[in-house]
mmCIF file of C-alpha atoms (C1' of nucleotides) in Angstrom:
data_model
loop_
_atom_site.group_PDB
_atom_site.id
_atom_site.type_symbol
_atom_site.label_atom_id
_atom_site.label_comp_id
_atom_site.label_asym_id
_atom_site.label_seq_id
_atom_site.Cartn_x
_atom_site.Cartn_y
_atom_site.Cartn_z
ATOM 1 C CA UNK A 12 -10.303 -6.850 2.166
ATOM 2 C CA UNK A 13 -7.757 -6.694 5.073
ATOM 3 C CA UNK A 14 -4.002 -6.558 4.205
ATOM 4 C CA UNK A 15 -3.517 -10.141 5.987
ATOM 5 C CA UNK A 16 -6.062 -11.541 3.483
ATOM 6 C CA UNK A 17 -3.828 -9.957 0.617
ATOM 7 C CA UNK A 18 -0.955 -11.633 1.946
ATOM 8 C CA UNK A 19 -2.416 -15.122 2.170
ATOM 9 C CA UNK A 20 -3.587 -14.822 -1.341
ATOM 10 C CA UNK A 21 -0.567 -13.913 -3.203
ATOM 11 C CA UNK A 22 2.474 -15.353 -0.859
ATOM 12 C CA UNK A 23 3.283 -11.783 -0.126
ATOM 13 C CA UNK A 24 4.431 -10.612 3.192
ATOM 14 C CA UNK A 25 2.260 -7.543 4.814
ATOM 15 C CA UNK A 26 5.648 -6.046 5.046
ATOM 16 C CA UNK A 27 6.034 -6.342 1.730
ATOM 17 C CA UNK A 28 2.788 -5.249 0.763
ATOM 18 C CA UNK A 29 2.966 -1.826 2.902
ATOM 19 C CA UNK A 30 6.284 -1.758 1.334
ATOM 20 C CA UNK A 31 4.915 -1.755 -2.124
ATOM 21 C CA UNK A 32 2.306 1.121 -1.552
ATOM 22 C CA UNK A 33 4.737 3.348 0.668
ATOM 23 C CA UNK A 34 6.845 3.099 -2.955
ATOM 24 C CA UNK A 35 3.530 4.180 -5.124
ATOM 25 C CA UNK A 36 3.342 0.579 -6.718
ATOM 26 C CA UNK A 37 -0.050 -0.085 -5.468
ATOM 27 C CA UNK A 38 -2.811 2.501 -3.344
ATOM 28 C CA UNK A 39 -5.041 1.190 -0.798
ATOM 29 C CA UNK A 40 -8.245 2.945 0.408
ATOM 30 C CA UNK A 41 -8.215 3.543 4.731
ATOM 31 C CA UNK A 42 -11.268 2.119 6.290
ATOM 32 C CA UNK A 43 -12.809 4.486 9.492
ATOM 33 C CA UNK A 44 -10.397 3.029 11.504
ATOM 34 C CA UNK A 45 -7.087 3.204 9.690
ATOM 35 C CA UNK A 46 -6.746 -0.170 8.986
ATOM 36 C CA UNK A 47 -5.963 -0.527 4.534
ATOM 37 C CA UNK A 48 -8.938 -1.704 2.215
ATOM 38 C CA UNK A 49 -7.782 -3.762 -0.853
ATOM 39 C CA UNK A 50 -9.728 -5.039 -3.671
ATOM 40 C CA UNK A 51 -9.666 -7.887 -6.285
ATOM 41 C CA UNK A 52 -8.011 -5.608 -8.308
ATOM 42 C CA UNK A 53 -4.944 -5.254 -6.013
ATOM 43 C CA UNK A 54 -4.697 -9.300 -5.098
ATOM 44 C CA UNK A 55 -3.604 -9.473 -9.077
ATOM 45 C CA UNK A 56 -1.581 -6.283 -9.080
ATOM 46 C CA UNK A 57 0.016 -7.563 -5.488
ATOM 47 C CA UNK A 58 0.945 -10.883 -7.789
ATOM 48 C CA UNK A 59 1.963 -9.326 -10.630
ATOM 49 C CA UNK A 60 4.079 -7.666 -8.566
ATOM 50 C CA UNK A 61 5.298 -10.634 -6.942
ATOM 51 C CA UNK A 62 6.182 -11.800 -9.839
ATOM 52 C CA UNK A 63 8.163 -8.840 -11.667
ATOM 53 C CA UNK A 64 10.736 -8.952 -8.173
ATOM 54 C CA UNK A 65 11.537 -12.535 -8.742
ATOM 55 C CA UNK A 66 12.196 -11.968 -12.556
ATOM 56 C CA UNK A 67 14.925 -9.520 -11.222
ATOM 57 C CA UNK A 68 12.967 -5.724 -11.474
ATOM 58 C CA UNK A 69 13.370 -3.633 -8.560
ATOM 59 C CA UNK A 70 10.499 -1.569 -7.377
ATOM 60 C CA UNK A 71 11.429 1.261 -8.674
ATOM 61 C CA UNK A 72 12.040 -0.103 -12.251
ATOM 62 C CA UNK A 73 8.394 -1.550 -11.573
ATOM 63 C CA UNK A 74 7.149 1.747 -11.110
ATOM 64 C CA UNK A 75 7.997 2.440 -14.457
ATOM 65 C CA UNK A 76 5.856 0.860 -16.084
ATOM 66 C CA UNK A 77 3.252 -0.701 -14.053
ATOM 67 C CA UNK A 78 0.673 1.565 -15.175
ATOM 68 C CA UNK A 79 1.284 0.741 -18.699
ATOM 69 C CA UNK A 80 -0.363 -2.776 -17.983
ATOM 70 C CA UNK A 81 -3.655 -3.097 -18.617
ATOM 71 C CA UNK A 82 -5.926 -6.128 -18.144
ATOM 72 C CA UNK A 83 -9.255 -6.187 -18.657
ATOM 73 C CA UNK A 84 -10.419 -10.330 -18.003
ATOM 74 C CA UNK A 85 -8.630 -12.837 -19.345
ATOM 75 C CA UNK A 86 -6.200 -10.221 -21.739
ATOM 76 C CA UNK A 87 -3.480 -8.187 -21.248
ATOM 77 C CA UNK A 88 -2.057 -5.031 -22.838
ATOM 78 C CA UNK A 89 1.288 -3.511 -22.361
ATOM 79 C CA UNK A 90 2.318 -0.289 -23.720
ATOM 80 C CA UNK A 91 6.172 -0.215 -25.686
ATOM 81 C CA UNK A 92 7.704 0.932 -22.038
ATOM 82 C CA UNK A 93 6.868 -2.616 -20.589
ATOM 83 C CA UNK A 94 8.795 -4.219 -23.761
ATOM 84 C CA UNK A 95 11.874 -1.703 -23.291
ATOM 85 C CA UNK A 96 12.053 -2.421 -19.640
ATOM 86 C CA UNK A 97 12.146 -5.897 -20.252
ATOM 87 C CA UNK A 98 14.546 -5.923 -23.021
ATOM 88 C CA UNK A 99 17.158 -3.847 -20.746
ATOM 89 C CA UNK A 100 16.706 -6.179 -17.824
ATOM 90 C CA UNK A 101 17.091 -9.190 -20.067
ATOM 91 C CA UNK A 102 20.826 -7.445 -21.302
ATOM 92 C CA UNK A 103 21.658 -7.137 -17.712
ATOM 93 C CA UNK A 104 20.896 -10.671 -17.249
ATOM 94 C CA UNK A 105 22.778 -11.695 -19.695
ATOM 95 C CA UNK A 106 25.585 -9.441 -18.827
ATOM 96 C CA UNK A 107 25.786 -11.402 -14.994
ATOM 97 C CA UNK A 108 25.263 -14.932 -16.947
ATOM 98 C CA UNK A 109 28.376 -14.218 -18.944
ATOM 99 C CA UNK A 110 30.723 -13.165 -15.941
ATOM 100 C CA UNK A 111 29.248 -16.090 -13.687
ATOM 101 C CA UNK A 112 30.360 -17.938 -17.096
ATOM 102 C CA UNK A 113 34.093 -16.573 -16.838
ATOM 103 C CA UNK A 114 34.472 -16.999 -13.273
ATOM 104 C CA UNK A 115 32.744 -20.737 -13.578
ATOM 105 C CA UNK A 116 35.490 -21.370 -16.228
ATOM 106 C CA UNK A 117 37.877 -19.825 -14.158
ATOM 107 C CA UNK A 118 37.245 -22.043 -10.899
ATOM 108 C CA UNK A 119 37.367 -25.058 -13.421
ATOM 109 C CA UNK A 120 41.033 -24.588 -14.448
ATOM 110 C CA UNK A 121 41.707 -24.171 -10.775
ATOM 111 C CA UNK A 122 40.154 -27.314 -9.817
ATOM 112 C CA UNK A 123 41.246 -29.059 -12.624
ATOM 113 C CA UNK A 124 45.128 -28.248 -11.606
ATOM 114 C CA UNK A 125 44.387 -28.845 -8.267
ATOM 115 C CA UNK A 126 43.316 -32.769 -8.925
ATOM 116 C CA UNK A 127 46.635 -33.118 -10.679
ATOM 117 C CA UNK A 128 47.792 -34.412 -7.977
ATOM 118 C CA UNK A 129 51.946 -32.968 -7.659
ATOM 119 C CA UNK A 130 51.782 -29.265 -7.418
ATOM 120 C CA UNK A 131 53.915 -27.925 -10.021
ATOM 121 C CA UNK A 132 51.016 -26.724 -11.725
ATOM 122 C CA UNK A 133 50.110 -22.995 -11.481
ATOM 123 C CA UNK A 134 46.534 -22.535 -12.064
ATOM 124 C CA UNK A 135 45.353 -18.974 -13.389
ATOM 125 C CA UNK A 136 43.456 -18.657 -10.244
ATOM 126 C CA UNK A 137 46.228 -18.804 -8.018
ATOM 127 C CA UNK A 138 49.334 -17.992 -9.814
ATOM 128 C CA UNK A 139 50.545 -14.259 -9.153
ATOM 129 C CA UNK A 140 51.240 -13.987 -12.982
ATOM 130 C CA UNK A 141 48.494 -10.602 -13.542
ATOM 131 C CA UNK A 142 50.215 -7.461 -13.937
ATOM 132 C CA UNK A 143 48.195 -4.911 -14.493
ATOM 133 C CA UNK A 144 46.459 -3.558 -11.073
ATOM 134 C CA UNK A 145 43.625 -2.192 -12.895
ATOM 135 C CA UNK A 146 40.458 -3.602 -10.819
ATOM 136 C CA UNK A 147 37.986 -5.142 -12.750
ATOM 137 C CA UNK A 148 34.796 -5.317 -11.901
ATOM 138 C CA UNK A 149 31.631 -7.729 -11.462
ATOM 139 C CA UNK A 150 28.051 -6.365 -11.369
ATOM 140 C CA UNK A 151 26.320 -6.782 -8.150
ATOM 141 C CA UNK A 152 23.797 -9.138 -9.776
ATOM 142 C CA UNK A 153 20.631 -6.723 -9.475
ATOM 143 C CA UNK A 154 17.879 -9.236 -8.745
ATOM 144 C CA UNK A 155 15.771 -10.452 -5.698
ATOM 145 C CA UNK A 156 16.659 -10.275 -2.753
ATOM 146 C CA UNK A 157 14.985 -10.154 0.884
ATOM 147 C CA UNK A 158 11.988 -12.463 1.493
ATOM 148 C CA UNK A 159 12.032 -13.885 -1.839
ATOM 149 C CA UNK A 160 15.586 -14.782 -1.370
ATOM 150 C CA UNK A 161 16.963 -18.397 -0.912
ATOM 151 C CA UNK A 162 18.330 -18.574 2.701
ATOM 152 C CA UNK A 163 21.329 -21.079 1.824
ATOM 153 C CA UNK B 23 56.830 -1.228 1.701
ATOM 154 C CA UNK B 24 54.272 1.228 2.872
ATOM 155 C CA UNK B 25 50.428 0.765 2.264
ATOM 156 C CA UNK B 26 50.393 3.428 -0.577
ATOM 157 C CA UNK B 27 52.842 1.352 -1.997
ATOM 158 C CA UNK B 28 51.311 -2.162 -2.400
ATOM 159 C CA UNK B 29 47.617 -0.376 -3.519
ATOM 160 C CA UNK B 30 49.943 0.731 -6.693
ATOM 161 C CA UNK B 31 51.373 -2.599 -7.170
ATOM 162 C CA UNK B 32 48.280 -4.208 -6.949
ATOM 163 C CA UNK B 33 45.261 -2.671 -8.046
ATOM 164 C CA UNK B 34 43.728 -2.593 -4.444
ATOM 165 C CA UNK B 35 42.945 0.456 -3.201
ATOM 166 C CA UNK B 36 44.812 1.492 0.346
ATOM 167 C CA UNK B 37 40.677 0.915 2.079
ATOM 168 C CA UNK B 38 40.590 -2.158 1.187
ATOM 169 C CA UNK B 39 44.253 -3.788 2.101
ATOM 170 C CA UNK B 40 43.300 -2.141 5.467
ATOM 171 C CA UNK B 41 40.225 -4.176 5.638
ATOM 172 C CA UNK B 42 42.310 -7.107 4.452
ATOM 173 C CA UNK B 43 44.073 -6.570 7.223
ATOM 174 C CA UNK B 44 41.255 -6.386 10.151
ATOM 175 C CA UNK B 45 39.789 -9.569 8.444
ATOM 176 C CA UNK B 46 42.506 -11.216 9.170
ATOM 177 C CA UNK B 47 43.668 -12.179 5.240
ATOM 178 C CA UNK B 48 46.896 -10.295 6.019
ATOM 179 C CA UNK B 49 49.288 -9.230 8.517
ATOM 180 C CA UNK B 50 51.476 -5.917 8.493
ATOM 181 C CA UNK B 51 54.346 -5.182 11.463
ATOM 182 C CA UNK B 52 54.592 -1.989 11.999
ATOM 183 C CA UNK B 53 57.451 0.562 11.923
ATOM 184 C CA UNK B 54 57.839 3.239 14.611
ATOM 185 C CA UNK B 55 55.618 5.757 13.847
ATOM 186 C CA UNK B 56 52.578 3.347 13.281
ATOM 187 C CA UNK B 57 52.895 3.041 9.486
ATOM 188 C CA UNK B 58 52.061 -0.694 8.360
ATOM 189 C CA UNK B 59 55.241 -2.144 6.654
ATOM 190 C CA UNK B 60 54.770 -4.827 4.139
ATOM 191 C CA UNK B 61 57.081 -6.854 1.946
ATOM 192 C CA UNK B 62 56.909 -8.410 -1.749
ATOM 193 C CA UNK B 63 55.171 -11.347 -0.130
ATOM 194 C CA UNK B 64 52.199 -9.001 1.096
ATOM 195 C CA UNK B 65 51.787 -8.106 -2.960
ATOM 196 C CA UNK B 66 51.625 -11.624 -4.312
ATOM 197 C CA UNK B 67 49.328 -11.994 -1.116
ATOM 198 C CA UNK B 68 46.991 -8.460 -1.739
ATOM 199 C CA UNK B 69 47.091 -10.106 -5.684
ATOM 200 C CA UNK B 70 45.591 -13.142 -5.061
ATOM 201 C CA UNK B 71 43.003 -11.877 -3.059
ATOM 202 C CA UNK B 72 41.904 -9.806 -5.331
ATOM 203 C CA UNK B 73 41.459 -12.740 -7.191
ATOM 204 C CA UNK B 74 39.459 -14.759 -5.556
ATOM 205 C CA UNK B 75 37.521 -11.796 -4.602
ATOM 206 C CA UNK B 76 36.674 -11.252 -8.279
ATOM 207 C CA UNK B 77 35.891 -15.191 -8.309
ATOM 208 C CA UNK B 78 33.607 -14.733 -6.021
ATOM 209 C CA UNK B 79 34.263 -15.239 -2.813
ATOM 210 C CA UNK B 80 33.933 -13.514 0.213
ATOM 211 C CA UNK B 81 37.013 -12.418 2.761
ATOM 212 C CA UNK B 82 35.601 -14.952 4.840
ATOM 213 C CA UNK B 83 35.203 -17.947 2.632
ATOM 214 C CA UNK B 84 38.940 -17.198 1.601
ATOM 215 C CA UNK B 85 40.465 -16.571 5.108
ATOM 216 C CA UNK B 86 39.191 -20.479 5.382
ATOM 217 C CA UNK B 87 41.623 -21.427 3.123
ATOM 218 C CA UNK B 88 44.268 -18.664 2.225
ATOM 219 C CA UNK B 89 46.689 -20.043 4.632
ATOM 220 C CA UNK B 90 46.488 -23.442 3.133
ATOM 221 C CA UNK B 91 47.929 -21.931 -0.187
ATOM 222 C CA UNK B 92 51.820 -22.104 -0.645
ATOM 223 C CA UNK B 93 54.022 -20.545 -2.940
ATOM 224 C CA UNK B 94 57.604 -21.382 -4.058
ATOM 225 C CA UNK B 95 58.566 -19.577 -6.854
ATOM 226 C CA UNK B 96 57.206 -20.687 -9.648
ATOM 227 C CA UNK B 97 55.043 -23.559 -8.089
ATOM 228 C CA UNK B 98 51.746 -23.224 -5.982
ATOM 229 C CA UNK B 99 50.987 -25.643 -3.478
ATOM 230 C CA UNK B 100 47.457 -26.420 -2.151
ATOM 231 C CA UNK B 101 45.756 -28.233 0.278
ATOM 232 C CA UNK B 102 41.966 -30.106 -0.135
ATOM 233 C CA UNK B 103 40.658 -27.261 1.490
ATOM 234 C CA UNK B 104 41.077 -24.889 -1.572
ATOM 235 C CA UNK B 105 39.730 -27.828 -3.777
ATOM 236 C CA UNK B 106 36.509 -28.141 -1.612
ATOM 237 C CA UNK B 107 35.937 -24.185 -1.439
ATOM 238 C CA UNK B 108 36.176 -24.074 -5.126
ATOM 239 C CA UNK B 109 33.955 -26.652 -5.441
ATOM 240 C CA UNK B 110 30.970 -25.269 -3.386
ATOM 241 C CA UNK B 111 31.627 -21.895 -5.174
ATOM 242 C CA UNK B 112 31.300 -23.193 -8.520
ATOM 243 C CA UNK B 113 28.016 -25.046 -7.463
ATOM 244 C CA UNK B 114 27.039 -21.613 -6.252
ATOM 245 C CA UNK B 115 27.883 -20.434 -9.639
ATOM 246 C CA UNK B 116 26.145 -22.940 -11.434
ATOM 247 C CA UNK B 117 23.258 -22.279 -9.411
ATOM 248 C CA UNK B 118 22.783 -18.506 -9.925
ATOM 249 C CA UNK B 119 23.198 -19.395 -13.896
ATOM 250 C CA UNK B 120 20.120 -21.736 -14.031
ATOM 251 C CA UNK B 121 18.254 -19.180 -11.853
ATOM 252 C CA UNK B 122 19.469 -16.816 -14.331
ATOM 253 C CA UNK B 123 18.500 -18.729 -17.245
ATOM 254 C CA UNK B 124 15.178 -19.072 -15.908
ATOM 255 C CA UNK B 125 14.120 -15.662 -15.458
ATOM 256 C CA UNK B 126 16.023 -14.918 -19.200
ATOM 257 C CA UNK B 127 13.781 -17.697 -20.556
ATOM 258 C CA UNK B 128 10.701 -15.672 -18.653
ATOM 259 C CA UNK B 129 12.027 -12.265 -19.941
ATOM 260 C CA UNK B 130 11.993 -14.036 -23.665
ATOM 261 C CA UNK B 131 8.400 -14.883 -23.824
ATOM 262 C CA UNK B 132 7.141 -12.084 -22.284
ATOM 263 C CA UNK B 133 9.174 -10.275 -25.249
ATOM 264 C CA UNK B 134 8.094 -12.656 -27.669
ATOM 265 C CA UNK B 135 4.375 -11.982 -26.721
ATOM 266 C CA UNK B 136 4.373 -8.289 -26.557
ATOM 267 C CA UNK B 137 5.965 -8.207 -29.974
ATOM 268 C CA UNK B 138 2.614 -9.940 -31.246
ATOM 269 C CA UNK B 139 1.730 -6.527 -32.199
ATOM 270 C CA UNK B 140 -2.332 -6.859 -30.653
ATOM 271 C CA UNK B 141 -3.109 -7.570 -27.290
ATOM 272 C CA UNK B 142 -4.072 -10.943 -26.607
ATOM 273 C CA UNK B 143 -1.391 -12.759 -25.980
ATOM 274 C CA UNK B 144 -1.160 -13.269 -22.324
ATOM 275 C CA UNK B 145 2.755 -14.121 -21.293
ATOM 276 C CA UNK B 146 3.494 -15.714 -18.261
ATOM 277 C CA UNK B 147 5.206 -12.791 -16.887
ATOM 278 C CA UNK B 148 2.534 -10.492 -17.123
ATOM 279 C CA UNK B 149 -0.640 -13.250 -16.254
ATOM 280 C CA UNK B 150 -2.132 -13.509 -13.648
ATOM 281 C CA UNK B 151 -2.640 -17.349 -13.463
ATOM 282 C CA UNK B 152 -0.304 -18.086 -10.684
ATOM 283 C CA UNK B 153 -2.656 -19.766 -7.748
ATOM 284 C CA UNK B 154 0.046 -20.780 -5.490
ATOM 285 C CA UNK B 155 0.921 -18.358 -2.971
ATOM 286 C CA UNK B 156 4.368 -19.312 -2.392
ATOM 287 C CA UNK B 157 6.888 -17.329 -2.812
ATOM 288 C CA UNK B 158 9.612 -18.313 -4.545
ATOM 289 C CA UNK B 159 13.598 -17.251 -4.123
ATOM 290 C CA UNK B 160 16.502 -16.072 -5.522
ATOM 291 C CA UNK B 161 20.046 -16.753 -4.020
ATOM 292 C CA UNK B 162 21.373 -13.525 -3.771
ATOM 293 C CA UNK B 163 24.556 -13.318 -5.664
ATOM 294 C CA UNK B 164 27.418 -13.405 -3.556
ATOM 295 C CA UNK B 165 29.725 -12.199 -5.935
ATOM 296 C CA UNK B 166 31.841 -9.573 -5.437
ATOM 297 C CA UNK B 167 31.109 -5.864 -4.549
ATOM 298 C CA UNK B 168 32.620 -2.446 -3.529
ATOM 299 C CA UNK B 169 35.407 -1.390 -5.347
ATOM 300 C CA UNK B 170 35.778 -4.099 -7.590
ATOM 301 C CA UNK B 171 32.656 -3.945 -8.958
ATOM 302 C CA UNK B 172 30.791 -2.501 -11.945
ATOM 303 C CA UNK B 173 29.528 0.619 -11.661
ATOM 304 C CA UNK B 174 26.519 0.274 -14.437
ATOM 305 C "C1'" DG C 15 57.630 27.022 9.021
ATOM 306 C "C1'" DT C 16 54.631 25.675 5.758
ATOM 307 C "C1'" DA C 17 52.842 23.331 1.806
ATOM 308 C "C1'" DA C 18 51.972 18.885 -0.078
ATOM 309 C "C1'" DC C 19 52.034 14.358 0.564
ATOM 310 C "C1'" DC C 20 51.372 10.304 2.997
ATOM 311 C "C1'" DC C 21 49.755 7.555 7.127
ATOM 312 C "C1'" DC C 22 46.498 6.462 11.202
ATOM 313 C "C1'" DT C 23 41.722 5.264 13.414
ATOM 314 C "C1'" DG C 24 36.868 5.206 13.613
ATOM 315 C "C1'" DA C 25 32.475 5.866 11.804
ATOM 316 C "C1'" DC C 26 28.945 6.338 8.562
ATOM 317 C "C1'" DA C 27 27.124 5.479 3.692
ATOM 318 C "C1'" DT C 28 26.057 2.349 -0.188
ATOM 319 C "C1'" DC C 29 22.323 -1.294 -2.420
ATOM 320 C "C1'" DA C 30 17.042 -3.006 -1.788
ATOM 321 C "C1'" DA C 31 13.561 -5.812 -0.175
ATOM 322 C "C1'" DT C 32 12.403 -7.775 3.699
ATOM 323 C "C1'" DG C 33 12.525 -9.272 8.790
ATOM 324 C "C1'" DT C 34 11.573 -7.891 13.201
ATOM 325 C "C1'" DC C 35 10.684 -5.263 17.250
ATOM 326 C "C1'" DA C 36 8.543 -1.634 20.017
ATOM 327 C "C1'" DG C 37 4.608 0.764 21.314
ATOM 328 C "C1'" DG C 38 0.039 1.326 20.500
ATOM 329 C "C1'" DG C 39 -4.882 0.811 18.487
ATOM 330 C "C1'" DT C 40 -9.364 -2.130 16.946
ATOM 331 C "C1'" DC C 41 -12.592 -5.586 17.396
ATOM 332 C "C1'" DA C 42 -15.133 -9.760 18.151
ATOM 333 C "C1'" DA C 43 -15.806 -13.712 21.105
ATOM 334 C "C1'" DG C 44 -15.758 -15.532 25.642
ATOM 335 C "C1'" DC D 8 -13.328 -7.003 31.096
ATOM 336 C "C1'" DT D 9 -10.050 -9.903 29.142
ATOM 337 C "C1'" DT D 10 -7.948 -12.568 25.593
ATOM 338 C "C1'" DG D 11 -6.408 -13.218 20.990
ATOM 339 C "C1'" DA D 12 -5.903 -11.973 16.536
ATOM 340 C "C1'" DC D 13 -5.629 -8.543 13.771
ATOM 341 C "C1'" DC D 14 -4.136 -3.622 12.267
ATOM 342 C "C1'" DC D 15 -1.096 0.791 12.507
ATOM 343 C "C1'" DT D 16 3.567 3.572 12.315
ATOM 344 C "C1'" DG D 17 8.356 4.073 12.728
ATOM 345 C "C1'" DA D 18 12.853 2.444 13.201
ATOM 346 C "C1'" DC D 19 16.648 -0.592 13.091
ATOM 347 C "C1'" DA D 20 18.917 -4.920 11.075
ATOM 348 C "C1'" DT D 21 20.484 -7.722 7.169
ATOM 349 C "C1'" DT D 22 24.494 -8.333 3.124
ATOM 350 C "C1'" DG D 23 29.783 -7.187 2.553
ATOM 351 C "C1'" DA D 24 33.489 -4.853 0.217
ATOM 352 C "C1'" DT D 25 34.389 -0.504 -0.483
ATOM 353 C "C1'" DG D 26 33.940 4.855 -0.593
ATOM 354 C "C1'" DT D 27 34.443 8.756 1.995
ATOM 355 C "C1'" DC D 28 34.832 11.979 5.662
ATOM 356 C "C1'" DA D 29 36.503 13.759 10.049
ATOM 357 C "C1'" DG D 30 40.158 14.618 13.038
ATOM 358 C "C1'" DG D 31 44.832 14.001 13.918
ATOM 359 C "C1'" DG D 32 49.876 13.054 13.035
ATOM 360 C "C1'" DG D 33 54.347 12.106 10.210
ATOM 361 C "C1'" DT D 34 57.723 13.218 6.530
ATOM 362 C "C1'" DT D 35 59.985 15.792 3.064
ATOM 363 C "C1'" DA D 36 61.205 19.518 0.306
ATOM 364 C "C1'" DC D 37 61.160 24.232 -0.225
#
DNA sequence: GTAACCCCTGACATCAATGTCAGGGTCAAG
DNA sequence: CTTGACCCTGACATTGATGTCAGGGGTTAC
């Protein structure tokens, strides 16, 4: 099977898919000519991929553990690295929910000072009341990006 | 005040009032020998950008409003503009968190399933039942970055 | 005059998956 | 033989605030 067949079948792009081998996530046999063979096999391992880089795992945090999923038909078997890699990206996920949640809060007070109409109120958000000049931080929120990405 | 000066007083480092500055977020005169001079006014300015930075928003999205923000002492004064930028940033917000809470949701019963000590269990994360081969999205979080961001 | 700071500009690096283009093959149908 | 639809590799672009370096100058205190 072609690599434009692989695409059609699991939504991925061919960019993505020659992206995925040249990082050691999937291996395709060369026909004479060059061109990449694929298998059955690889249309699931293309989707599974798919589908680990829209739950937020980068590549290389798919490499990880990729080979510790096994599935013979209709069953699946992961190995304790799968769990663990899911359990850390499901703290990092929480980590970004509960900053968006103090900067959604945040915005609120703003916007609910900014509907009382006279302007004698001093929001949080704008007020130059913070002293201390230490920067905080927000994570760069770790999860898809590129093709799977919303455009808007 | 020179630029060393006002990245004390406010947590930004001296890189990034400069690129304050070429955005347009800021304005410094200039003294003889080319130094940027700033006054008080520049810190309460360099403060609240910060700010909204860590809110969320890009130089951009605030250089579309920044100038419609006055401040008396004591008393801020805003105009819609700031209201309707909030707005669409909170929706942003809001719409990161459900993604989030969707792929935590994912994350838990792929957990839940590999913690069913034998193998059966096939979790949605790991299946390969998906038929449709569109590929979903992410909005990339447009939080903020560089300096004031997380380094885990 | 020289060390130790500070300032200046401009440019490249970062993250990560993907888009996109250039330049070039392969192959089957007409 | 030509057209069209594939395939290949390699490289650059995207995002966006910030780090960091190079190369050069100012200021101050010793």
């Amino acid at each position: 099977m072609k690599i434009g067949d692989v695409a059609k079948r699991t939504g991925a792009s061919v960019r993505s898919i020659r992206h995925y081998e040249k990082v050691g996530l999937i291996r395709a046999t060369r026909e004479e000519n060059g061109y990449r063979d694929f298998d059955e096999a690889d249309v699931l391992l293309v989707r599974r991929i798919g589908r680990m880089i829209r739950l937020g795992f980068t590549t290389e945090e798919i490499a990880t553990f990729l080979n510790c999923i096994v599935d013979d038909p209709a069953t699946v078997t992961t190995c304790p690295k799968v769990a663990a890699a899911h359990r850390l990206k499901l703290a990092a996920i929480e980590r970004q929910m509960a900053d968006l949640e103090t900067r959604r809060q945040k915005l609120l007070i703003t916007l609910k000072a900014a509907s009382g109409q006279d302007d004698t109120s001093v929001p949080e958000t704008l007020a130059h009341a913070e002293t201390n000049p230490i920067a905080l931080a927000h994570p760069r929120h770790p999860g898809a990006r590129g093709l799977f990405r919303r455009r808007g």
